[in-house]
Amino acid sequence: MPMDRYVITGKQRLEGKIRTSGAKNASLPLLAASLLVEGKSTLLDIPRLADIFSMIEVLENLGAKVDFQGEALIVDSTDVSRWEVEETLMRQMRASNLILGPLLARNGRVRLSKPGGCAIGSRPMDQHIKGLKEMGVKVKERHGYIEASVDQLKGAGIYLDVPSVGATENLMMAAVLAKGTTTIYNAAREPEIIDLQNFLNKMGAKIRGAGMDVIRIEGVDKLYPTEHTVIPDRIEAGTHMVAAVMTQGDVEITNVIPEHLEPVSAKLRQAGADVSIGDDYIRVKSKGRIKGLDCKTMPHPGFPTDMQPQFMALLSIAEGTSIITETIFENRFQHVDELRRMGAHITLEGRTAVIRGVDTLEGAFVEATDLRAGAALFLAALSAEDATVLEKIGHIDRGYENLAEKYRNLGAKVLRVSSEGSV
Ligand code: EPZ
């Protein structure tokens, strides 16, 4: 329930092992890509998160049949005849806009409500639309809707003004069945893009270059259902790494791909933490109070914006002064006011935050304003003095599977209280 709350007792040292779930931001495009084939796709290790259930609702609204069968999620998109999704479903989650590319490739037509802004920014789609138009798509934007249609998608050379993750994914999924070759320049390089390429190539697509800034897609006539295990969630794993440091703990995070976390590992080492890497795990040990540092969010392989709030919580108890610059989203400092309520000393100048470290945060009543802000406050509460009540944790449910249970296994004292008051 979105209005549930956590009651968190601070100063609990975390110790032990925690398994990362499958990546939310890889699972969402994989689900959308399942629309490209007539038949049953099998997806493994998909996390049971609110955002995943929202995307499943969107696919079902289009005519697909989607069920969890044990560990597997089966998407049967044989009868996907509809090309329009109910407004309420579309506005529930921004990433539902990832149906744009696959539906155009499948049915040549789609009408979707622009998912609208969210707490962290306006979330425009101009790059998605620019690329589709270059592939021959007619696009009308009226009354907050996007109406797009095309007889036959054609390959094109597309230069993205910004390395947008969503635009790169939508254009890849449109291009796989286009006539001719599409080249995306200044493409996003996130690991989730590589996972999408691997899934599509298993379906019979011909894509090369994901993970670099030029991706080449040779259109094919048909794609076939396949099976795929989603990559682990690097942002969930990074959140756990910060939790270990903030609680002076010693935590081994399993089911990770270490190179996906290089930017986070490097920063934590710079701050003075002990980060050791295995082939599919990372162990983080605190070596005492961390030192302040400067941090600037950048597209991958730079420091991820989705780890910025969590790092702000970390740096608010560092020794010395730190500077965080958020270059990706224009409004991703919603967590600052709530951290201040816990005693953090943070001043904002536009997209720059100056954090003067304090010895410890204090428990308080705070609320999650968005997914990663909620995660930051969860971490702050674990390290603070006394207890913290964290409200509106539905935001956190969107991106973290079984969070309280996973942390209780590490020694945290976290109670989930439902909005109806039951524990
Ligand atoms: C994806 O969002 C992630 N979501 C976000 O994670 C992540 O923060 C973001 O990439 C950046 O890494 C999913 O993958 C579902 P973008 P996306 O298009 O694709 C501008 C989380 O917490 N832009 O790369 O929407 C845009 O305004 C979420 O898990 C345009 O200008 O991000 C933003 O400033 C939050 N025009 C920047 O690019 C466009 O057409 C990055 O946006 C598209 C984007």
CSV table of C-alpha atoms and ligand atoms in Angstrom, one decimal:
chain,number,residue,atom,x,y,z
A,1,MET,CA,0.0,0.0,0.0
A,2,PRO,CA,1.5,3.4,-1.0
A,3,MET,CA,0.6,5.0,2.4
A,4,ASP,CA,2.2,2.3,4.5
A,5,ARG,CA,5.2,3.3,6.7
A,6,TYR,CA,8.4,1.9,8.1
A,7,VAL,CA,9.4,2.3,11.7
A,8,ILE,CA,13.2,2.0,11.7
A,9,THR,CA,15.4,1.7,14.8
A,10,GLY,CA,18.7,3.4,14.0
A,11,LYS,CA,22.3,2.5,14.9
A,12,GLN,CA,22.0,-1.1,13.9
A,13,ARG,CA,25.2,-2.4,12.4
A,14,LEU,CA,24.4,-4.5,9.2
A,15,GLU,CA,26.3,-7.7,8.7
A,16,GLY,CA,25.8,-10.7,6.5
A,17,LYS,CA,24.7,-11.5,2.9
A,18,ILE,CA,22.0,-9.9,0.8
A,19,ARG,CA,20.9,-11.1,-2.7
A,20,THR,CA,20.1,-8.5,-5.3
A,21,SER,CA,16.9,-9.0,-7.3
A,22,GLY,CA,16.6,-8.8,-11.1
A,23,ALA,CA,16.9,-5.3,-12.5
A,24,LYS,CA,13.7,-3.2,-12.6
A,25,ASN,CA,15.1,-1.0,-15.4
A,26,ALA,CA,16.1,-4.0,-17.5
A,27,SER,CA,12.8,-5.9,-16.8
A,28,LEU,CA,10.6,-3.0,-18.0
A,29,PRO,CA,12.0,-2.9,-21.6
A,30,LEU,CA,12.2,-6.7,-21.8
A,31,LEU,CA,8.5,-6.8,-21.0
A,32,ALA,CA,7.8,-4.2,-23.7
A,33,ALA,CA,10.0,-6.1,-26.2
A,34,SER,CA,7.8,-9.2,-25.6
A,35,LEU,CA,5.1,-7.4,-27.7
A,36,LEU,CA,7.3,-7.9,-30.8
A,37,VAL,CA,6.6,-11.6,-31.1
A,38,GLU,CA,3.4,-13.7,-31.5
A,39,GLY,CA,3.9,-16.4,-28.9
A,40,LYS,CA,5.2,-17.0,-25.4
A,41,SER,CA,8.3,-15.3,-24.1
A,42,THR,CA,9.8,-16.6,-20.8
A,43,LEU,CA,11.5,-14.1,-18.5
A,44,LEU,CA,13.4,-15.3,-15.5
A,45,ASP,CA,14.4,-13.5,-12.2
A,46,ILE,CA,12.0,-10.6,-13.0
A,47,PRO,CA,11.5,-8.8,-9.6
A,48,ARG,CA,8.0,-8.6,-8.1
A,49,LEU,CA,7.8,-4.8,-7.9
A,50,ALA,CA,4.9,-2.4,-8.2
A,51,ASP,CA,6.4,-1.0,-11.4
A,52,ILE,CA,6.6,-4.5,-12.9
A,53,PHE,CA,2.9,-5.1,-12.1
A,54,SER,CA,2.0,-1.8,-13.7
A,55,MET,CA,3.8,-2.8,-16.9
A,56,ILE,CA,2.1,-6.2,-16.8
A,57,GLU,CA,-1.3,-4.4,-16.5
A,58,VAL,CA,-0.4,-2.4,-19.6
A,59,LEU,CA,0.5,-5.5,-21.6
A,60,GLU,CA,-2.7,-7.2,-20.5
A,61,ASN,CA,-4.7,-4.1,-21.5
A,62,LEU,CA,-3.2,-4.6,-25.0
A,63,GLY,CA,-4.3,-8.2,-25.2
A,64,ALA,CA,-1.3,-10.1,-23.9
A,65,LYS,CA,-1.6,-12.8,-21.3
A,66,VAL,CA,1.0,-12.5,-18.5
A,67,ASP,CA,1.5,-14.9,-15.6
A,68,PHE,CA,4.1,-15.7,-13.1
A,69,GLN,CA,4.7,-19.5,-13.2
A,70,GLY,CA,7.1,-20.2,-10.3
A,71,GLU,CA,10.2,-18.3,-10.9
A,72,ALA,CA,9.3,-17.6,-14.6
A,73,LEU,CA,7.2,-14.8,-16.0
A,74,ILE,CA,5.4,-16.0,-19.2
A,75,VAL,CA,4.3,-13.3,-21.6
A,76,ASP,CA,1.9,-14.6,-24.3
A,77,SER,CA,1.5,-11.8,-26.8
A,78,THR,CA,-0.1,-13.8,-29.5
A,79,ASP,CA,-3.3,-11.7,-29.5
A,80,VAL,CA,-2.0,-8.2,-29.2
A,81,SER,CA,-4.4,-6.4,-31.5
A,82,ARG,CA,-5.1,-3.2,-29.5
A,83,TRP,CA,-2.8,-0.2,-30.1
A,84,GLU,CA,-4.1,2.0,-27.3
A,85,VAL,CA,-3.7,1.8,-23.6
A,86,GLU,CA,-6.1,3.2,-21.0
A,87,GLU,CA,-5.0,6.6,-19.8
A,88,THR,CA,-5.0,5.7,-16.1
A,89,LEU,CA,-2.7,2.8,-16.7
A,90,MET,CA,-0.3,4.9,-18.8
A,91,ARG,CA,-0.1,7.6,-16.2
A,92,GLN,CA,0.6,5.1,-13.4
A,93,MET,CA,4.2,4.6,-14.6
A,94,ARG,CA,6.4,6.6,-17.0
A,95,ALA,CA,8.2,3.6,-18.4
A,96,SER,CA,5.0,2.4,-20.0
A,97,ASN,CA,6.1,4.7,-22.8
A,98,LEU,CA,8.4,1.8,-23.8
A,99,ILE,CA,5.5,0.2,-25.7
A,100,LEU,CA,5.8,2.9,-28.3
A,101,GLY,CA,8.6,1.2,-30.3
A,102,PRO,CA,7.4,-2.4,-30.1
A,103,LEU,CA,3.7,-1.5,-30.9
A,104,LEU,CA,4.7,0.5,-34.0
A,105,ALA,CA,6.9,-2.4,-35.2
A,106,ARG,CA,4.1,-4.9,-34.5
A,107,ASN,CA,0.9,-3.1,-35.5
A,108,GLY,CA,2.1,0.1,-37.2
A,109,ARG,CA,0.0,2.2,-34.9
A,110,VAL,CA,-0.1,3.4,-31.2
A,111,ARG,CA,-1.9,6.0,-29.2
A,112,LEU,CA,-0.6,6.6,-25.7
A,113,SER,CA,-1.0,9.3,-23.1
A,114,LYS,CA,2.2,11.1,-22.5
A,115,PRO,CA,3.2,9.6,-19.1
A,116,GLY,CA,3.7,13.1,-17.8
A,117,GLY,CA,6.2,14.4,-15.3
A,118,CYS,CA,7.1,12.9,-12.0
A,119,ALA,CA,8.7,14.1,-8.8
A,120,ILE,CA,12.2,14.3,-10.3
A,121,GLY,CA,11.6,16.1,-13.6
A,122,SER,CA,9.5,16.8,-16.6
A,123,ARG,CA,10.5,13.6,-18.4
A,124,PRO,CA,10.1,14.8,-22.1
A,125,MET,CA,9.9,12.4,-25.0
A,126,ASP,CA,11.2,14.6,-27.8
A,127,GLN,CA,14.2,12.3,-28.6
A,128,HIS,CA,11.9,9.3,-28.8
A,129,ILE,CA,9.7,11.2,-31.3
A,130,LYS,CA,12.6,12.7,-33.3
A,131,GLY,CA,14.0,9.2,-33.9
A,132,LEU,CA,10.7,7.6,-34.9
A,133,LYS,CA,9.9,10.4,-37.4
A,134,GLU,CA,13.3,9.7,-39.0
A,135,MET,CA,12.1,6.1,-39.4
A,136,GLY,CA,9.0,7.3,-41.3
A,137,VAL,CA,6.5,7.4,-38.4
A,138,LYS,CA,3.8,10.1,-38.5
A,139,VAL,CA,3.4,11.5,-35.0
A,140,LYS,CA,0.7,13.8,-33.7
A,141,GLU,CA,0.9,15.2,-30.2
A,142,ARG,CA,-2.5,16.5,-29.0
A,143,HIS,CA,-4.3,16.9,-25.7
A,144,GLY,CA,-1.4,15.2,-23.9
A,145,TYR,CA,-1.6,12.2,-26.2
A,146,ILE,CA,0.9,10.9,-28.7
A,147,GLU,CA,-0.7,9.3,-31.8
A,148,ALA,CA,1.8,7.5,-34.1
A,149,SER,CA,1.4,5.5,-37.2
A,150,VAL,CA,3.5,4.0,-40.0
A,151,ASP,CA,2.9,1.6,-42.9
A,152,GLN,CA,6.5,0.3,-42.9
A,153,LEU,CA,9.3,1.4,-40.6
A,154,LYS,CA,12.4,2.2,-42.5
A,155,GLY,CA,16.0,2.2,-41.3
A,156,ALA,CA,17.6,5.6,-40.5
A,157,GLY,CA,20.7,7.2,-39.1
A,158,ILE,CA,19.5,8.8,-35.8
A,159,TYR,CA,21.6,11.2,-33.7
A,160,LEU,CA,20.3,11.6,-30.1
A,161,ASP,CA,20.8,15.1,-28.6
A,162,VAL,CA,21.0,13.5,-25.2
A,163,PRO,CA,21.9,9.8,-24.5
A,164,SER,CA,18.4,9.0,-23.4
A,165,VAL,CA,17.9,5.5,-22.0
A,166,GLY,CA,14.2,5.3,-22.9
A,167,ALA,CA,14.7,6.8,-26.3
A,168,THR,CA,17.5,4.4,-27.1
A,169,GLU,CA,15.4,1.4,-26.0
A,170,ASN,CA,12.3,2.5,-27.9
A,171,LEU,CA,14.2,3.1,-31.1
A,172,MET,CA,16.0,-0.2,-30.9
A,173,MET,CA,12.7,-2.0,-30.5
A,174,ALA,CA,11.2,-0.1,-33.5
A,175,ALA,CA,14.3,-0.7,-35.7
A,176,VAL,CA,14.5,-4.5,-35.3
A,177,LEU,CA,11.6,-5.1,-37.8
A,178,ALA,CA,12.3,-2.0,-40.0
A,179,LYS,CA,13.2,-2.2,-43.6
A,180,GLY,CA,17.0,-1.6,-43.8
A,181,THR,CA,19.6,-0.7,-41.2
A,182,THR,CA,19.2,1.8,-38.3
A,183,THR,CA,22.2,3.4,-36.6
A,184,ILE,CA,21.7,5.2,-33.3
A,185,TYR,CA,24.4,7.8,-32.5
A,186,ASN,CA,25.0,9.2,-29.0
A,187,ALA,CA,23.1,6.2,-27.7
A,188,ALA,CA,22.7,5.5,-24.0
A,189,ARG,CA,25.4,3.0,-22.7
A,190,GLU,CA,23.6,1.7,-19.6
A,191,PRO,CA,23.9,-2.1,-18.9
A,192,GLU,CA,20.2,-2.4,-19.3
A,193,ILE,CA,20.6,-1.5,-23.0
A,194,ILE,CA,23.0,-4.4,-23.4
A,195,ASP,CA,20.5,-6.7,-21.7
A,196,LEU,CA,17.8,-5.6,-24.2
A,197,GLN,CA,20.1,-6.2,-27.1
A,198,ASN,CA,20.8,-9.7,-25.9
A,199,PHE,CA,17.1,-10.5,-25.5
A,200,LEU,CA,16.3,-9.1,-28.9
A,201,ASN,CA,19.1,-10.9,-30.6
A,202,LYS,CA,17.9,-14.2,-29.0
A,203,MET,CA,14.6,-13.4,-30.7
A,204,GLY,CA,16.4,-13.3,-34.1
A,205,ALA,CA,17.2,-9.6,-34.3
A,206,LYS,CA,20.5,-8.3,-35.6
A,207,ILE,CA,21.8,-5.7,-33.2
A,208,ARG,CA,25.5,-4.7,-32.5
A,209,GLY,CA,27.1,-2.1,-30.3
A,210,ALA,CA,24.8,-1.8,-27.2
A,211,GLY,CA,27.0,-0.5,-24.3
A,212,MET,CA,28.8,1.8,-26.7
A,213,ASP,CA,27.5,5.1,-28.1
A,214,VAL,CA,26.8,3.8,-31.6
A,215,ILE,CA,24.3,1.0,-32.0
A,216,ARG,CA,23.6,-0.7,-35.4
A,217,ILE,CA,20.3,-2.5,-36.0
A,218,GLU,CA,19.7,-4.5,-39.2
A,219,GLY,CA,16.0,-4.9,-39.7
A,220,VAL,CA,14.7,-8.5,-40.1
A,221,ASP,CA,11.3,-9.9,-41.2
A,222,LYS,CA,10.2,-11.7,-38.1
A,223,LEU,CA,11.2,-12.4,-34.5
A,224,TYR,CA,10.6,-15.5,-32.5
A,225,PRO,CA,9.7,-16.0,-28.8
A,226,THR,CA,12.7,-16.9,-26.5
A,227,GLU,CA,13.7,-17.2,-22.9
A,228,HIS,CA,15.9,-14.8,-21.0
A,229,THR,CA,17.2,-14.2,-17.5
A,230,VAL,CA,17.2,-10.5,-16.6
A,231,ILE,CA,20.5,-8.9,-15.3
A,232,PRO,CA,20.8,-8.1,-11.6
A,233,ASP,CA,19.7,-4.6,-10.4
A,234,ARG,CA,22.9,-2.5,-10.1
A,235,ILE,CA,21.0,0.4,-8.3
A,236,GLU,CA,19.5,-2.0,-5.7
A,237,ALA,CA,23.0,-3.4,-5.2
A,238,GLY,CA,24.5,0.1,-4.9
A,239,THR,CA,21.9,1.0,-2.3
A,240,HIS,CA,23.0,-2.0,-0.2
A,241,MET,CA,26.7,-1.0,-0.6
A,242,VAL,CA,25.9,2.4,0.9
A,243,ALA,CA,23.9,0.8,3.7
A,244,ALA,CA,26.9,-1.2,4.7
A,245,VAL,CA,29.1,1.9,5.0
A,246,MET,CA,26.5,4.0,6.7
A,247,THR,CA,26.0,1.4,9.5
A,248,GLN,CA,29.7,0.7,10.0
A,249,GLY,CA,28.8,-2.8,8.8
A,250,ASP,CA,30.2,-5.6,6.7
A,251,VAL,CA,27.9,-6.8,4.0
A,252,GLU,CA,28.3,-9.2,1.0
A,253,ILE,CA,25.9,-8.3,-1.8
A,254,THR,CA,25.3,-11.4,-4.0
A,255,ASN,CA,23.9,-11.8,-7.6
A,256,VAL,CA,25.7,-8.7,-9.0
A,257,ILE,CA,27.7,-8.0,-12.1
A,258,PRO,CA,30.6,-6.1,-10.5
A,259,GLU,CA,31.6,-4.0,-13.6
A,260,HIS,CA,28.0,-2.5,-13.6
A,261,LEU,CA,28.9,-1.1,-10.2
A,262,GLU,CA,32.4,0.3,-11.0
A,263,PRO,CA,31.3,4.0,-10.6
A,264,VAL,CA,29.8,3.3,-7.2
A,265,SER,CA,32.6,1.0,-6.0
A,266,ALA,CA,35.2,3.7,-7.0
A,267,LYS,CA,33.4,6.4,-5.1
A,268,LEU,CA,33.0,4.3,-1.9
A,269,ARG,CA,36.7,3.4,-2.0
A,270,GLN,CA,37.5,7.2,-2.5
A,271,ALA,CA,35.4,7.8,0.6
A,272,GLY,CA,37.4,5.3,2.6
A,273,ALA,CA,35.3,2.1,2.5
A,274,ASP,CA,36.8,-1.3,1.9
A,275,VAL,CA,35.2,-2.7,-1.3
A,276,SER,CA,36.2,-6.2,-2.5
A,277,ILE,CA,35.0,-7.8,-5.7
A,278,GLY,CA,34.2,-11.4,-6.5
A,279,ASP,CA,32.9,-12.7,-9.8
A,280,ASP,CA,29.3,-12.4,-8.9
A,281,TYR,CA,29.4,-10.6,-5.5
A,282,ILE,CA,30.7,-7.4,-3.9
A,283,ARG,CA,31.7,-7.2,-0.2
A,284,VAL,CA,31.7,-3.8,1.5
A,285,LYS,CA,33.3,-3.2,4.9
A,286,SER,CA,33.3,0.0,6.7
A,287,LYS,CA,36.7,1.2,8.0
A,288,GLY,CA,35.3,3.9,10.2
A,289,ARG,CA,33.9,7.3,9.4
A,290,ILE,CA,34.0,8.1,5.7
A,291,LYS,CA,35.6,11.3,4.2
A,292,GLY,CA,33.6,13.8,2.2
A,293,LEU,CA,34.0,13.9,-1.6
A,294,ASP,CA,32.6,15.5,-4.7
A,295,CYS,CA,30.3,13.6,-7.0
A,296,LYS,CA,28.6,14.5,-10.3
A,297,THR,CA,25.9,12.4,-11.9
A,298,MET,CA,26.6,11.5,-15.6
A,299,PRO,CA,25.2,9.0,-18.1
A,300,HIS,CA,26.7,5.5,-17.8
A,301,PRO,CA,29.6,4.8,-17.3
A,302,GLY,CA,29.5,7.9,-15.2
A,303,PHE,CA,28.1,8.0,-11.6
A,304,PRO,CA,24.4,7.0,-11.9
A,305,THR,CA,21.8,9.6,-11.1
A,306,ASP,CA,19.7,6.8,-9.5
A,307,MET,CA,22.4,6.6,-6.8
A,308,GLN,CA,22.5,10.3,-6.1
A,309,PRO,CA,20.0,10.5,-3.2
A,310,GLN,CA,21.6,7.5,-1.5
A,311,PHE,CA,25.0,9.1,-1.7
A,312,MET,CA,23.6,12.3,-0.3
A,313,ALA,CA,22.5,10.4,2.8
A,314,LEU,CA,25.9,8.9,3.0
A,315,LEU,CA,27.8,12.1,2.6
A,316,SER,CA,25.6,13.9,5.2
A,317,ILE,CA,27.5,11.9,7.9
A,318,ALA,CA,30.9,12.1,6.2
A,319,GLU,CA,33.9,14.0,7.7
A,320,GLY,CA,34.2,17.4,6.0
A,321,THR,CA,32.2,19.0,3.2
A,322,SER,CA,31.0,17.3,-0.1
A,323,ILE,CA,29.5,18.6,-3.3
A,324,ILE,CA,26.9,16.7,-5.3
A,325,THR,CA,26.0,17.9,-8.8
A,326,GLU,CA,22.9,16.4,-10.5
A,327,THR,CA,23.3,16.8,-14.2
A,328,ILE,CA,20.6,14.4,-15.5
A,329,PHE,CA,17.3,15.5,-13.9
A,330,GLU,CA,16.2,19.1,-13.1
A,331,ASN,CA,14.4,18.3,-9.8
A,332,ARG,CA,16.1,15.4,-8.1
A,333,PHE,CA,16.7,17.0,-4.7
A,334,GLN,CA,13.3,16.2,-3.1
A,335,HIS,CA,15.1,14.2,-0.4
A,336,VAL,CA,17.1,17.2,0.8
A,337,ASP,CA,14.3,18.7,3.0
A,338,GLU,CA,13.6,15.3,4.6
A,339,LEU,CA,17.3,14.7,5.3
A,340,ARG,CA,17.5,18.2,6.9
A,341,ARG,CA,14.7,17.1,9.2
A,342,MET,CA,17.1,14.4,10.3
A,343,GLY,CA,19.8,17.0,11.1
A,344,ALA,CA,21.7,17.0,7.8
A,345,HIS,CA,23.4,20.3,6.8
A,346,ILE,CA,22.7,20.7,3.1
A,347,THR,CA,22.5,23.9,1.0
A,348,LEU,CA,21.3,23.9,-2.6
A,349,GLU,CA,22.4,26.1,-5.5
A,350,GLY,CA,20.4,25.0,-8.6
A,351,ARG,CA,21.6,21.6,-9.5
A,352,THR,CA,24.4,21.6,-6.9
A,353,ALA,CA,24.1,20.5,-3.3
A,354,VAL,CA,26.8,21.4,-0.7
A,355,ILE,CA,26.8,18.9,2.2
A,356,ARG,CA,28.6,19.7,5.5
A,357,GLY,CA,29.0,16.4,7.3
A,358,VAL,CA,27.5,15.9,10.8
A,359,ASP,CA,28.6,13.3,13.3
A,360,THR,CA,25.2,11.6,13.2
A,361,LEU,CA,21.6,12.0,11.9
A,362,GLU,CA,18.7,12.0,14.3
A,363,GLY,CA,15.5,9.9,13.9
A,364,ALA,CA,12.5,11.9,12.8
A,365,PHE,CA,9.1,11.7,11.0
A,366,VAL,CA,10.0,11.9,7.3
A,367,GLU,CA,8.3,10.9,4.0
A,368,ALA,CA,9.4,9.4,0.7
A,369,THR,CA,8.7,11.7,-2.2
A,370,ASP,CA,9.9,9.4,-5.0
A,371,LEU,CA,11.6,6.0,-5.3
A,372,ARG,CA,15.3,6.8,-4.7
A,373,ALA,CA,14.5,9.6,-2.3
A,374,GLY,CA,12.7,7.0,-0.3
A,375,ALA,CA,15.7,4.7,-0.5
A,376,ALA,CA,18.0,7.5,0.8
A,377,LEU,CA,15.8,8.1,3.8
A,378,PHE,CA,15.7,4.4,4.5
A,379,LEU,CA,19.5,4.4,4.7
A,380,ALA,CA,19.6,7.6,6.7
A,381,ALA,CA,17.1,6.0,9.2
A,382,LEU,CA,19.3,2.9,9.6
A,383,SER,CA,22.3,5.1,10.6
A,384,ALA,CA,20.4,7.7,12.7
A,385,GLU,CA,20.0,8.0,16.4
A,386,ASP,CA,16.8,6.7,17.9
A,387,ALA,CA,13.8,5.7,15.7
A,388,THR,CA,12.5,7.1,12.4
A,389,VAL,CA,9.0,6.9,10.9
A,390,LEU,CA,9.3,6.8,7.1
A,391,GLU,CA,5.9,7.5,5.4
A,392,LYS,CA,4.6,6.8,1.9
A,393,ILE,CA,6.9,3.8,1.3
A,394,GLY,CA,4.8,2.8,-1.6
A,395,HIS,CA,7.4,4.8,-3.6
A,396,ILE,CA,10.1,2.4,-2.3
A,397,ASP,CA,8.0,-0.6,-3.3
A,398,ARG,CA,8.3,0.5,-6.9
A,399,GLY,CA,12.0,-0.4,-7.0
A,400,TYR,CA,13.0,-2.6,-4.1
A,401,GLU,CA,11.7,-6.1,-3.6
A,402,ASN,CA,11.2,-7.4,0.0
A,403,LEU,CA,13.3,-4.6,1.4
A,404,ALA,CA,12.4,-4.8,5.0
A,405,GLU,CA,12.8,-8.6,5.1
A,406,LYS,CA,16.2,-8.4,3.3
A,407,TYR,CA,17.4,-5.9,5.8
A,408,ARG,CA,16.1,-7.7,8.9
A,409,ASN,CA,18.3,-10.6,7.7
A,410,LEU,CA,21.3,-8.2,8.0
A,411,GLY,CA,20.3,-7.2,11.6
A,412,ALA,CA,18.2,-4.1,10.9
A,413,LYS,CA,15.2,-3.4,13.1
A,414,VAL,CA,12.5,-2.4,10.5
A,415,LEU,CA,8.8,-2.7,11.1
A,416,ARG,CA,6.3,-2.2,8.2
A,417,VAL,CA,3.0,-0.6,9.4
A,418,SER,CA,0.2,-0.7,6.9
A,419,SER,CA,-1.9,2.4,6.5
A,420,GLU,CA,-4.8,0.5,8.1
A,421,GLY,CA,-2.6,0.3,11.2
A,422,SER,CA,-1.9,-3.4,11.2
A,423,VAL,CA,1.7,-4.5,11.5
B,1,EPZ,C1,15.7,5.7,-17.2
B,1,EPZ,O1,14.7,6.7,-17.3
B,1,EPZ,C2,15.5,5.0,-15.9
B,1,EPZ,N1,14.2,4.4,-15.8
B,1,EPZ,C3,15.7,6.1,-14.7
B,1,EPZ,O2,15.5,5.4,-13.5
B,1,EPZ,C4,17.1,6.7,-14.8
B,1,EPZ,O3,17.2,7.7,-13.8
B,1,EPZ,C5,17.3,7.3,-16.2
B,1,EPZ,O4,17.1,6.3,-17.2
B,1,EPZ,C6,18.7,7.9,-16.4
B,1,EPZ,O5,19.6,6.9,-16.2
B,1,EPZ,C7,14.0,3.3,-16.5
B,1,EPZ,O6,14.9,2.7,-17.1
B,1,EPZ,C8,12.6,2.7,-16.4
B,1,EPZ,P1,16.4,9.2,-19.9
B,1,EPZ,P2,14.5,7.5,-18.7
B,1,EPZ,O7,15.5,9.2,-21.1
B,1,EPZ,O8,14.7,6.5,-19.8
B,1,EPZ,C9,16.2,13.8,-20.9
B,1,EPZ,C10,14.7,5.0,-11.3
B,1,EPZ,O9,14.9,5.6,-10.2
B,1,EPZ,N2,15.4,13.4,-22.0
B,1,EPZ,O10,17.7,8.6,-20.0
B,1,EPZ,O11,13.2,8.2,-18.6
B,1,EPZ,C11,15.4,13.7,-19.6
B,1,EPZ,O12,14.7,14.9,-19.3
B,1,EPZ,C12,14.5,5.7,-12.6
B,1,EPZ,O13,14.8,3.7,-11.5
B,1,EPZ,C13,15.1,14.4,-23.0
B,1,EPZ,O14,15.5,15.5,-22.9
B,1,EPZ,O15,15.7,8.5,-18.7
B,1,EPZ,C14,16.5,13.5,-18.6
B,1,EPZ,O16,17.0,14.8,-18.2
B,1,EPZ,C15,14.3,7.2,-12.3
B,1,EPZ,N3,14.3,14.0,-24.1
B,1,EPZ,C16,17.6,12.8,-19.3
B,1,EPZ,O17,17.3,12.9,-20.7
B,1,EPZ,C17,13.9,12.7,-24.2
B,1,EPZ,O18,13.2,12.4,-25.2
B,1,EPZ,C18,17.7,11.3,-19.0
B,1,EPZ,O19,16.5,10.7,-19.4
B,1,EPZ,C19,14.2,11.8,-23.2
B,1,EPZ,C20,14.9,12.1,-22.1
